[in-house]
């Protein structure tokens, strides 16, 4: 049986005509997208435009909520009560869900962004808040880091989970993403990104920043649209996966 991997992109994050053009180009490559819902980026106009573009291409749409941190692009951890965090995330998801309903479609998944994503990988309280919001928003699928606290809590609560790998981010031996503050956190060349994407998709493994090989049972791979050279890398990754017989589709858990 031919192996299948889902490619996804975080979109609706970049301003202006250039940002919209890049989003549309990425949507021609991926099978799922996660749309910035106002916490770290995005507004009503960008969400409407991005939902329309994704739906027109048959790309499954997900919410991409974050800590309420537009100044820091959601990359700074925030200390919030569970109630305040839940309220913020729910508001972001509701805003995007209303737009999908108007379009006659729905939210296929939820994927936390940035510092929220990384914190949920190890913090049970934050993980439970995200899972609770997913359930209350009637979203069937959660995307996040494999072998994480978020995956464990999702399983306990009966929420489907899709483990995710990154084509352009370095990994630590713990399985965590290398912090962006460290040198080498972002893979800079097409060759590095292709090699990592194929390794994740074909072997369920990834080579760490320090040279070890660890298991990474990911069913979807994220192609960041805001990484320099993102579109060229995405096209090259798609072609490389096809060349080794890996099909790209919106896989189920």
mmCIF file of C-alpha atoms in Angstrom, residues 101-191:
data_model
loop_
_atom_site.group_PDB
_atom_site.id
_atom_site.type_symbol
_atom_site.label_atom_id
_atom_site.label_comp_id
_atom_site.label_asym_id
_atom_site.label_seq_id
_atom_site.Cartn_x
_atom_site.Cartn_y
_atom_site.Cartn_z
ATOM 1 C CA UNK A 101 -20.324 28.578 8.467
ATOM 2 C CA UNK A 102 -21.093 31.527 6.209
ATOM 3 C CA UNK A 103 -19.040 29.807 3.524
ATOM 4 C CA UNK A 104 -20.967 26.565 4.018
ATOM 5 C CA UNK A 105 -18.019 24.640 5.430
ATOM 6 C CA UNK A 106 -16.657 23.910 8.914
ATOM 7 C CA UNK A 107 -13.500 23.653 10.990
ATOM 8 C CA UNK A 108 -11.781 20.322 10.476
ATOM 9 C CA UNK A 109 -9.159 20.668 13.214
ATOM 10 C CA UNK A 110 -7.570 22.893 15.829
ATOM 11 C CA UNK A 111 -3.836 23.466 16.051
ATOM 12 C CA UNK A 112 -2.361 25.729 18.749
ATOM 13 C CA UNK A 113 0.293 28.225 17.678
ATOM 14 C CA UNK A 114 3.788 29.063 18.832
ATOM 15 C CA UNK A 115 4.432 29.240 22.570
ATOM 16 C CA UNK A 116 0.991 27.777 23.276
ATOM 17 C CA UNK A 117 1.855 24.729 21.158
ATOM 18 C CA UNK A 118 5.196 24.226 22.912
ATOM 19 C CA UNK A 119 3.768 24.751 26.395
ATOM 20 C CA UNK A 120 0.911 22.303 25.777
ATOM 21 C CA UNK A 121 3.456 19.639 24.887
ATOM 22 C CA UNK A 122 4.595 19.480 28.515
ATOM 23 C CA UNK A 123 2.038 21.339 30.698
ATOM 24 C CA UNK A 124 -1.073 19.333 31.575
ATOM 25 C CA UNK A 125 -3.154 22.342 32.607
ATOM 26 C CA UNK A 126 -2.576 24.126 29.297
ATOM 27 C CA UNK A 127 -3.091 20.883 27.378
ATOM 28 C CA UNK A 128 -6.428 20.286 29.116
ATOM 29 C CA UNK A 129 -7.549 23.831 28.383
ATOM 30 C CA UNK A 130 -6.854 23.352 24.679
ATOM 31 C CA UNK A 131 -8.608 19.971 24.616
ATOM 32 C CA UNK A 132 -11.605 21.439 26.451
ATOM 33 C CA UNK A 133 -11.874 24.274 23.914
ATOM 34 C CA UNK A 134 -11.605 21.753 21.077
ATOM 35 C CA UNK A 135 -14.480 19.715 22.506
ATOM 36 C CA UNK A 136 -16.649 22.716 23.315
ATOM 37 C CA UNK A 137 -16.095 24.068 19.807
ATOM 38 C CA UNK A 138 -17.259 20.737 18.362
ATOM 39 C CA UNK A 139 -14.014 20.239 16.490
ATOM 40 C CA UNK A 140 -13.204 16.577 15.959
ATOM 41 C CA UNK A 141 -9.419 16.696 15.501
ATOM 42 C CA UNK A 142 -6.458 18.217 17.320
ATOM 43 C CA UNK A 143 -3.025 18.640 15.698
ATOM 44 C CA UNK A 144 0.075 18.806 17.871
ATOM 45 C CA UNK A 145 3.423 17.301 18.803
ATOM 46 C CA UNK A 146 3.646 13.487 18.930
ATOM 47 C CA UNK A 147 4.349 11.783 22.264
ATOM 48 C CA UNK A 148 3.323 14.945 24.112
ATOM 49 C CA UNK A 149 1.169 15.818 27.076
ATOM 50 C CA UNK A 150 -1.329 17.270 24.596
ATOM 51 C CA UNK A 151 -1.637 13.917 22.836
ATOM 52 C CA UNK A 152 -2.110 12.084 26.140
ATOM 53 C CA UNK A 153 -4.878 14.421 27.308
ATOM 54 C CA UNK A 154 -6.595 14.287 23.917
ATOM 55 C CA UNK A 155 -6.657 10.478 24.115
ATOM 56 C CA UNK A 156 -8.061 10.583 27.655
ATOM 57 C CA UNK A 157 -10.879 12.871 26.508
ATOM 58 C CA UNK A 158 -11.650 10.974 23.305
ATOM 59 C CA UNK A 159 -10.413 13.653 20.910
ATOM 60 C CA UNK A 160 -8.754 12.450 17.710
ATOM 61 C CA UNK A 161 -5.129 13.548 17.464
ATOM 62 C CA UNK A 162 -2.819 13.958 14.480
ATOM 63 C CA UNK A 163 0.863 14.017 15.369
ATOM 64 C CA UNK A 164 2.840 16.689 13.535
ATOM 65 C CA UNK A 165 6.424 17.082 12.394
ATOM 66 C CA UNK A 166 8.141 20.188 11.026
ATOM 67 C CA UNK A 167 10.154 20.329 7.832
ATOM 68 C CA UNK A 168 12.023 23.507 8.740
ATOM 69 C CA UNK A 169 12.615 23.267 12.496
ATOM 70 C CA UNK A 170 15.435 21.564 14.373
ATOM 71 C CA UNK A 171 14.646 19.047 17.114
ATOM 72 C CA UNK A 172 16.191 18.319 20.487
ATOM 73 C CA UNK A 173 16.809 14.763 21.710
ATOM 74 C CA UNK A 174 13.773 15.143 24.006
ATOM 75 C CA UNK A 175 11.590 15.473 20.913
ATOM 76 C CA UNK A 176 10.976 19.167 21.578
ATOM 77 C CA UNK A 177 11.579 21.786 18.924
ATOM 78 C CA UNK A 178 14.845 23.655 19.335
ATOM 79 C CA UNK A 179 14.016 27.069 20.849
ATOM 80 C CA UNK A 180 14.111 29.833 18.254
ATOM 81 C CA UNK A 181 16.563 31.705 20.484
ATOM 82 C CA UNK A 182 19.210 29.056 19.724
ATOM 83 C CA UNK A 183 21.451 28.974 16.682
ATOM 84 C CA UNK A 184 20.265 26.404 14.164
ATOM 85 C CA UNK A 185 16.653 26.350 15.361
ATOM 86 C CA UNK A 186 15.394 26.944 11.807
ATOM 87 C CA UNK A 187 16.722 24.797 8.964
ATOM 88 C CA UNK A 188 17.868 27.230 6.300
ATOM 89 C CA UNK A 189 18.388 25.268 3.087
ATOM 90 C CA UNK A 190 16.032 23.363 0.800
ATOM 91 C CA UNK A 191 18.279 20.323 1.080
#
